[in-house]
Short mmCIF file of C-alpha atoms in Angstrom, two decimals:
data_model
loop_
_atom_site.label_atom_id
_atom_site.label_comp_id
_atom_site.label_asym_id
_atom_site.label_seq_id
_atom_site.Cartn_x
_atom_site.Cartn_y
_atom_site.Cartn_z
CA MET D 811 0.00 0.00 0.00
CA PRO D 812 1.53 3.37 -1.01
CA THR D 813 2.30 5.69 1.89
CA ILE D 814 1.26 9.33 2.12
CA THR D 815 4.95 10.29 2.01
CA GLN D 816 5.47 8.36 -1.23
CA LEU D 817 2.45 10.04 -2.80
CA GLU D 818 3.71 13.48 -1.73
CA TYR D 819 7.10 12.72 -3.32
CA LEU D 820 5.30 11.51 -6.43
CA LEU D 821 3.40 14.79 -6.77
CA ALA D 822 6.55 16.82 -6.14
CA VAL D 823 8.36 15.06 -9.01
CA ASP D 824 5.37 15.58 -11.28
CA ASN D 825 5.24 19.27 -10.41
CA GLU D 826 8.96 19.93 -10.81
CA LYS D 827 9.71 17.42 -13.60
CA HIS D 828 13.06 16.95 -11.86
CA PHE D 829 14.10 14.67 -8.98
CA GLY D 830 16.60 17.12 -7.48
CA ARG D 831 14.18 20.04 -7.31
CA ALA D 832 11.42 17.76 -6.03
CA ALA D 833 13.71 16.60 -3.21
CA MET D 834 14.43 20.23 -2.29
CA ASP D 835 10.69 20.97 -2.20
CA CYS D 836 10.17 18.01 0.13
CA HIS D 837 13.20 18.88 2.28
CA VAL D 838 14.82 15.48 1.79
CA SER D 839 17.90 14.23 -0.05
CA GLN D 840 17.53 13.25 -3.70
CA PRO D 841 18.59 9.61 -3.02
CA SER D 842 15.89 9.30 -0.34
CA LEU D 843 13.20 10.64 -2.64
CA SER D 844 14.36 8.53 -5.60
CA THR D 845 14.39 5.40 -3.44
CA GLN D 846 10.81 5.95 -2.30
CA ILE D 847 9.60 6.55 -5.87
CA GLN D 848 11.38 3.39 -7.01
CA LYS D 849 9.83 1.38 -4.16
CA LEU D 850 6.41 2.68 -5.15
CA GLU D 851 6.96 1.65 -8.77
CA GLU D 852 8.12 -1.81 -7.69
CA GLU D 853 5.14 -2.27 -5.38
CA LEU D 854 2.69 -1.29 -8.12
CA ASN D 855 4.73 -3.10 -10.80
CA VAL D 856 4.62 -0.10 -13.16
CA ILE D 857 6.92 2.63 -14.43
CA ILE D 858 5.47 5.96 -13.34
CA PHE D 859 8.12 8.31 -14.77
CA ASP D 860 10.04 8.09 -18.03
CA ARG D 861 13.51 9.04 -16.81
CA SER D 862 14.99 9.05 -20.32
CA LYS D 863 13.13 12.26 -21.12
CA LYS D 864 14.41 15.72 -20.21
CA PRO D 865 12.49 17.06 -18.42
CA ILE D 866 11.09 13.92 -16.80
CA ILE D 867 7.56 13.05 -17.91
CA ALA D 868 4.96 10.65 -16.56
CA THR D 869 4.03 7.53 -18.47
CA GLU D 870 0.43 6.94 -19.50
CA VAL D 871 -0.27 4.78 -16.46
CA GLY D 872 1.80 7.18 -14.38
CA LEU D 873 -0.53 10.05 -15.26
CA ALA D 874 -3.52 8.08 -13.98
CA ILE D 875 -1.69 7.20 -10.75
CA ILE D 876 -0.64 10.82 -10.22
CA GLU D 877 -4.21 12.02 -10.70
CA GLN D 878 -5.44 9.56 -8.09
CA ALA D 879 -2.58 10.53 -5.77
CA ARG D 880 -3.81 14.14 -5.87
CA VAL D 881 -7.25 12.96 -4.77
CA VAL D 882 -5.79 10.92 -1.91
CA ILE D 883 -3.56 13.76 -0.68
CA HIS D 884 -6.47 16.20 -0.88
CA GLU D 885 -8.67 13.92 1.22
CA HIS D 886 -5.83 13.34 3.67
CA LYS D 887 -5.43 17.10 4.16
CA LYS D 888 -9.16 17.43 4.73
CA ILE D 889 -8.87 15.28 7.86
CA HIS D 890 -6.51 17.82 9.46
CA ALA D 891 -8.61 20.74 8.21
CA ILE D 892 -11.80 19.27 9.67
CA ALA D 893 -10.06 18.70 13.00
CA ASN D 894 -8.76 22.28 13.08
CA GLN D 895 -12.20 23.65 12.18
CA GLY D 896 -13.45 22.11 15.41
CA SER D 897 -11.42 24.71 17.28
CA LYS D 898 -12.81 28.24 17.51
CA GLU D 899 -9.26 29.59 17.45
CA PRO D 900 -7.62 29.57 13.98
CA ARG D 901 -4.86 26.98 13.87
CA GLY D 902 -2.82 24.73 11.59
CA LYS D 903 -0.69 25.14 8.48
CA PHE D 904 -1.85 27.62 5.84
CA ASP D 905 -0.19 28.23 2.44
CA LEU D 906 -0.92 31.65 0.94
CA ALA D 907 0.22 32.77 -2.52
CA VAL D 908 0.41 36.45 -3.51
CA ILE D 909 1.03 38.11 -6.87
CA PRO D 910 4.31 40.10 -7.10
CA THR D 911 2.63 43.49 -7.61
CA LEU D 912 0.77 43.07 -4.30
CA ALA D 913 3.17 41.18 -2.04
CA PRO D 914 5.76 43.90 -1.21
CA TYR D 915 3.07 46.42 -0.33
CA LEU D 916 0.14 44.46 1.14
CA ILE D 917 1.87 41.73 3.17
CA PRO D 918 3.78 44.14 5.47
CA LEU D 919 0.53 45.93 6.30
CA PHE D 920 -1.11 42.97 8.02
CA VAL D 921 1.28 40.05 8.55
CA GLY D 922 2.68 41.29 11.88
CA GLU D 923 -0.77 41.75 13.40
CA PHE D 924 -1.91 38.43 11.97
CA SER D 925 1.05 36.62 13.53
CA LYS D 926 0.43 38.23 16.92
CA ASN D 927 -3.31 37.56 16.92
CA ASN D 928 -3.14 34.02 15.50
CA PRO D 929 -0.19 32.31 17.21
CA LYS D 930 -1.41 28.79 16.40
CA VAL D 931 -1.47 29.36 12.64
CA ASN D 932 1.67 28.40 10.71
CA LEU D 933 1.36 30.82 7.78
CA LYS D 934 3.58 30.27 4.74
CA ILE D 935 3.57 33.02 2.08
CA ASN D 936 5.05 32.77 -1.42
CA GLU D 937 4.93 34.98 -4.51
CA TYR D 938 3.49 33.60 -7.76
CA LYS D 939 1.92 35.02 -10.89
CA THR D 940 -1.86 34.76 -11.24
CA GLU D 941 -1.80 31.85 -13.68
CA ASP D 942 0.40 29.84 -11.31
CA ILE D 943 -1.78 30.64 -8.28
CA VAL D 944 -4.87 29.30 -10.06
CA LYS D 945 -3.05 26.08 -10.99
CA LEU D 946 -1.78 25.63 -7.43
CA LEU D 947 -5.29 26.15 -6.04
CA ILE D 948 -6.85 23.66 -8.44
CA ASN D 949 -4.14 21.10 -7.64
CA ASP D 950 -4.70 21.68 -3.91
CA GLU D 951 -1.06 22.73 -3.41
CA ILE D 952 -1.92 25.99 -1.64
CA ASP D 953 -4.84 27.10 0.51
CA ALA D 954 -5.56 30.58 -0.84
CA GLY D 955 -4.29 33.39 -3.03
CA LEU D 956 -4.22 37.17 -2.94
CA LEU D 957 -4.61 38.46 -6.46
CA VAL D 958 -6.53 40.67 -8.85
CA THR D 959 -10.04 39.69 -9.93
CA PRO D 960 -12.47 38.93 -11.48
CA LEU D 961 -10.99 35.65 -12.70
CA GLU D 962 -14.33 34.30 -13.98
CA ASP D 963 -13.19 30.77 -13.14
CA GLU D 964 -16.01 28.58 -11.82
CA ARG D 965 -13.50 26.45 -9.89
CA ILE D 966 -12.48 29.42 -7.73
CA ILE D 967 -14.30 31.35 -4.98
CA GLU D 968 -13.46 35.08 -4.91
CA ARG D 969 -13.77 37.07 -1.67
CA HIS D 970 -13.59 40.75 -2.60
CA LEU D 971 -11.30 42.78 -0.31
CA PHE D 972 -10.73 46.24 -1.75
CA TYR D 973 -10.26 48.42 -4.82
CA GLU D 974 -6.85 49.84 -5.69
CA PRO D 975 -6.65 52.86 -8.05
CA PHE D 976 -3.77 53.36 -10.48
CA HIS D 977 -1.52 56.42 -10.45
CA ILE D 978 1.05 57.76 -12.90
CA TYR D 979 4.70 57.80 -11.84
CA VAL D 980 6.48 60.15 -14.22
CA SER D 981 9.94 61.63 -14.77
CA GLU D 982 10.36 65.34 -14.07
CA ASP D 983 11.09 66.16 -17.73
CA HIS D 984 8.04 64.31 -19.09
CA TYR D 985 5.03 66.18 -20.47
CA LEU D 986 2.72 64.38 -18.02
CA SER D 987 4.54 65.90 -15.05
CA LYS D 988 3.04 69.29 -15.97
CA LYS D 989 -0.52 67.96 -16.02
CA LYS D 990 -3.09 67.37 -13.29
CA ASN D 991 -6.15 65.13 -13.44
CA ILE D 992 -4.74 63.06 -16.27
CA THR D 993 -7.05 61.10 -18.57
CA GLU D 994 -6.31 57.82 -20.30
CA ALA D 995 -6.22 59.69 -23.62
CA ASP D 996 -3.18 61.64 -22.37
CA LEU D 997 -1.00 58.51 -22.15
CA ASP D 998 1.53 57.66 -24.86
CA THR D 999 2.96 54.12 -24.79
CA ASN D 1000 6.13 55.30 -26.56
CA SER D 1001 7.37 56.52 -23.17
CA LEU D 1002 5.84 53.78 -21.00
CA TRP D 1003 7.92 51.46 -18.82
CA ILE D 1004 6.00 48.25 -18.24
CA LEU D 1005 6.23 44.87 -16.53
CA GLU D 1006 7.21 41.75 -18.45
CA GLU D 1007 4.60 39.42 -19.94
CA GLY D 1008 2.79 37.11 -17.55
CA HIS D 1009 1.81 39.81 -15.04
CA CYS D 1010 -1.89 40.70 -14.97
CA PHE D 1011 -0.93 44.28 -14.06
CA ARG D 1012 0.87 44.56 -17.42
CA GLU D 1013 -2.34 43.65 -19.26
CA GLN D 1014 -4.33 46.16 -17.23
CA VAL D 1015 -1.80 48.92 -17.92
CA LEU D 1016 -1.93 48.24 -21.66
CA LYS D 1017 -5.74 48.44 -21.52
CA VAL D 1018 -5.57 51.76 -19.70
CA CYS D 1019 -3.15 53.04 -22.34
CA SER D 1020 -5.35 51.68 -25.15
CA SER D 1021 -2.52 49.61 -26.57
CA ASP D 1022 -1.86 45.93 -27.21
CA LYS D 1023 1.91 46.26 -26.91
CA SER D 1024 4.61 48.37 -25.28
CA HIS D 1025 7.52 50.21 -26.86
CA SER D 1026 11.12 50.77 -25.79
CA VAL D 1027 11.49 54.11 -24.04
CA LEU D 1028 15.18 54.29 -24.95
CA PRO D 1029 15.71 53.73 -28.69
CA ASN D 1030 18.56 51.21 -28.37
CA VAL D 1031 17.56 49.52 -25.11
CA GLU D 1032 15.03 46.71 -24.69
CA PHE D 1033 14.26 45.97 -21.07
CA THR D 1034 11.76 43.76 -19.25
CA SER D 1035 11.15 43.62 -15.52
CA GLY D 1036 8.91 41.82 -13.07
CA ASN D 1037 9.40 44.46 -10.38
CA LEU D 1038 7.55 47.75 -9.93
CA GLU D 1039 10.41 49.22 -7.89
CA THR D 1040 12.76 48.72 -10.85
CA LEU D 1041 10.34 50.55 -13.12
CA LYS D 1042 10.08 53.43 -10.63
CA ASN D 1043 13.86 53.82 -10.57
CA LEU D 1044 14.10 53.69 -14.36
CA VAL D 1045 11.57 56.50 -14.60
CA LYS D 1046 13.22 58.56 -11.87
CA LYS D 1047 16.77 58.26 -13.25
CA ASN D 1048 15.92 58.38 -16.95
CA SER D 1049 12.69 59.44 -18.62
CA GLY D 1050 9.16 58.29 -19.34
CA PHE D 1051 6.41 57.06 -17.03
CA THR D 1052 4.88 53.95 -15.53
CA LEU D 1053 1.66 53.18 -13.68
CA LEU D 1054 1.58 52.24 -10.01
CA PRO D 1055 -1.24 50.73 -7.96
CA GLU D 1056 -2.21 52.69 -4.85
CA LEU D 1057 -0.35 50.56 -2.30
CA ALA D 1058 2.90 50.83 -4.28
CA ALA D 1059 2.74 54.61 -3.88
CA LEU D 1060 2.09 54.64 -0.12
CA ASP D 1061 5.70 54.94 1.00
CA LEU D 1062 6.66 57.77 -1.35
CA SER D 1063 7.88 60.83 0.50
CA SER D 1064 5.95 64.06 0.05
CA ILE D 1065 8.85 65.41 -2.03
CA GLU D 1066 8.93 62.36 -4.31
CA SER D 1067 5.16 62.40 -4.68
CA GLU D 1068 5.19 66.05 -5.66
CA LYS D 1069 7.93 65.46 -8.23
CA HIS D 1070 6.78 62.19 -9.75
CA LEU D 1071 3.24 61.12 -8.78
CA ARG D 1072 0.24 62.25 -10.81
CA ARG D 1073 -3.38 61.17 -10.45
CA PHE D 1074 -6.05 60.22 -12.95
CA LYS D 1075 -9.20 62.21 -13.41
CA LYS D 1076 -12.19 60.44 -11.84
CA PRO D 1077 -13.31 57.76 -12.43
CA ALA D 1078 -9.74 56.52 -12.03
CA PRO D 1079 -8.68 53.19 -13.56
CA THR D 1080 -8.64 50.68 -10.72
CA ARG D 1081 -8.01 47.03 -9.97
CA GLU D 1082 -10.07 44.77 -7.70
CA VAL D 1083 -8.11 42.77 -5.11
CA SER D 1084 -9.57 39.56 -3.70
CA LEU D 1085 -8.74 36.62 -1.48
CA VAL D 1086 -9.43 33.46 -3.48
CA HIS D 1087 -9.67 29.75 -2.73
CA SER D 1088 -10.96 26.57 -4.32
CA ARG D 1089 -14.56 25.42 -3.93
CA SER D 1090 -13.48 22.48 -1.77
CA PHE D 1091 -11.92 24.80 0.80
CA LEU D 1092 -12.25 23.88 4.49
CA LYS D 1093 -10.02 26.27 6.49
CA GLU D 1094 -12.70 28.94 6.90
CA ASN D 1095 -11.59 30.19 10.31
CA VAL D 1096 -8.03 30.88 9.10
CA ILE D 1097 -9.02 32.61 5.88
CA GLN D 1098 -11.54 34.73 7.78
CA ALA D 1099 -8.76 35.79 10.15
CA ILE D 1100 -6.56 36.76 7.17
CA GLU D 1101 -9.41 38.73 5.60
CA ASP D 1102 -10.16 40.53 8.86
CA GLU D 1103 -6.52 41.56 9.40
CA ILE D 1104 -6.15 42.83 5.84
CA LEU D 1105 -9.29 44.96 6.00
CA LYS D 1106 -8.41 46.27 9.46
CA ASN D 1107 -4.93 47.40 8.38
CA LEU D 1108 -5.69 48.92 4.98
CA PRO D 1109 -4.96 52.66 4.63
CA LYS D 1110 -8.04 54.80 5.19
CA ARG D 1111 -7.97 56.25 1.68
CA VAL D 1112 -8.22 52.71 0.25
CA ARG D 1113 -11.04 51.67 2.59
CA SER D 1114 -13.00 54.84 1.88
CA LEU D 1115 -13.01 54.60 -1.93
CA LYS D 1116 -16.40 55.24 -3.52
CA ARG D 1117 -17.48 53.01 -6.41
CA GLN D 1118 -18.53 56.00 -8.53
CA ASP D 1119 -14.98 57.39 -8.36
CA ILE D 1120 -13.32 54.37 -9.97
CA GLU D 1121 -13.37 52.32 -13.18
CA ILE D 1122 -12.56 48.62 -12.78
CA ILE D 1123 -10.06 47.39 -15.39
CA ASP D 1124 -10.44 43.74 -16.40
CA ILE D 1125 -7.37 41.52 -16.27
CA TYR D 1126 -8.17 39.60 -19.48
#
């Protein structure tokens, strides 16, 4: 009979397509993991992984076994979740994924208070892009995600948290720096610094700028970044502009804001931020505690936004 540990190793190899990385994910040595996978194959009298392929792929029968292993692991986790739900106090392990354009700005606002108020919760937070968060949720590899919605995915439950307006971060020599109450028609993508492909914020920015592609700001330099702070520094030290969500502009000094930050005319383009989980979710008391701490620690100007003052930008 396969053990839970063997099935967890099996899923790790399938996810990583590499024995070494799977072993690192499971915090064991590669020989230990490989031995357990081999024992499982011998017990079942099948080959689960084709090791001659690079990256490693599952055989036809292996795919069926892996799919069933996901079901078994999911049901195994439910036992612990049900037990923890019996306690009024949030407790247990909780894996939370956050998109990169939210994590540096939102997590510091609430994680300290959450830790203090929920000492029996072992909260693990990682950054992933939206597409990866959805896959991890569906595969039951994380408990919840903080990302931009609506996803319009029937497999996912979305718990709306707040709206986050966009602002323009502009160089001092740029024409936008002289304007107030900027409209979307004022934006020129020829001077726009933008995130690399794969970020939902990139797609929203291109929609705001009425463009399906970005251009190089410097004629002989092509640059991509997954970090808003990098884009801010490129604008500040060179030329052009970028868009920032509200939380990314919170820590700007009054001097920097005056020099570089410009606001949109109402209704301002805005993104919707939600806490999401799969439909089979059981850890309600923990996710409610996370939601409560986020809402309690949001800046007042975010909490007090009026729906008529914003325009929600879709992510697809």
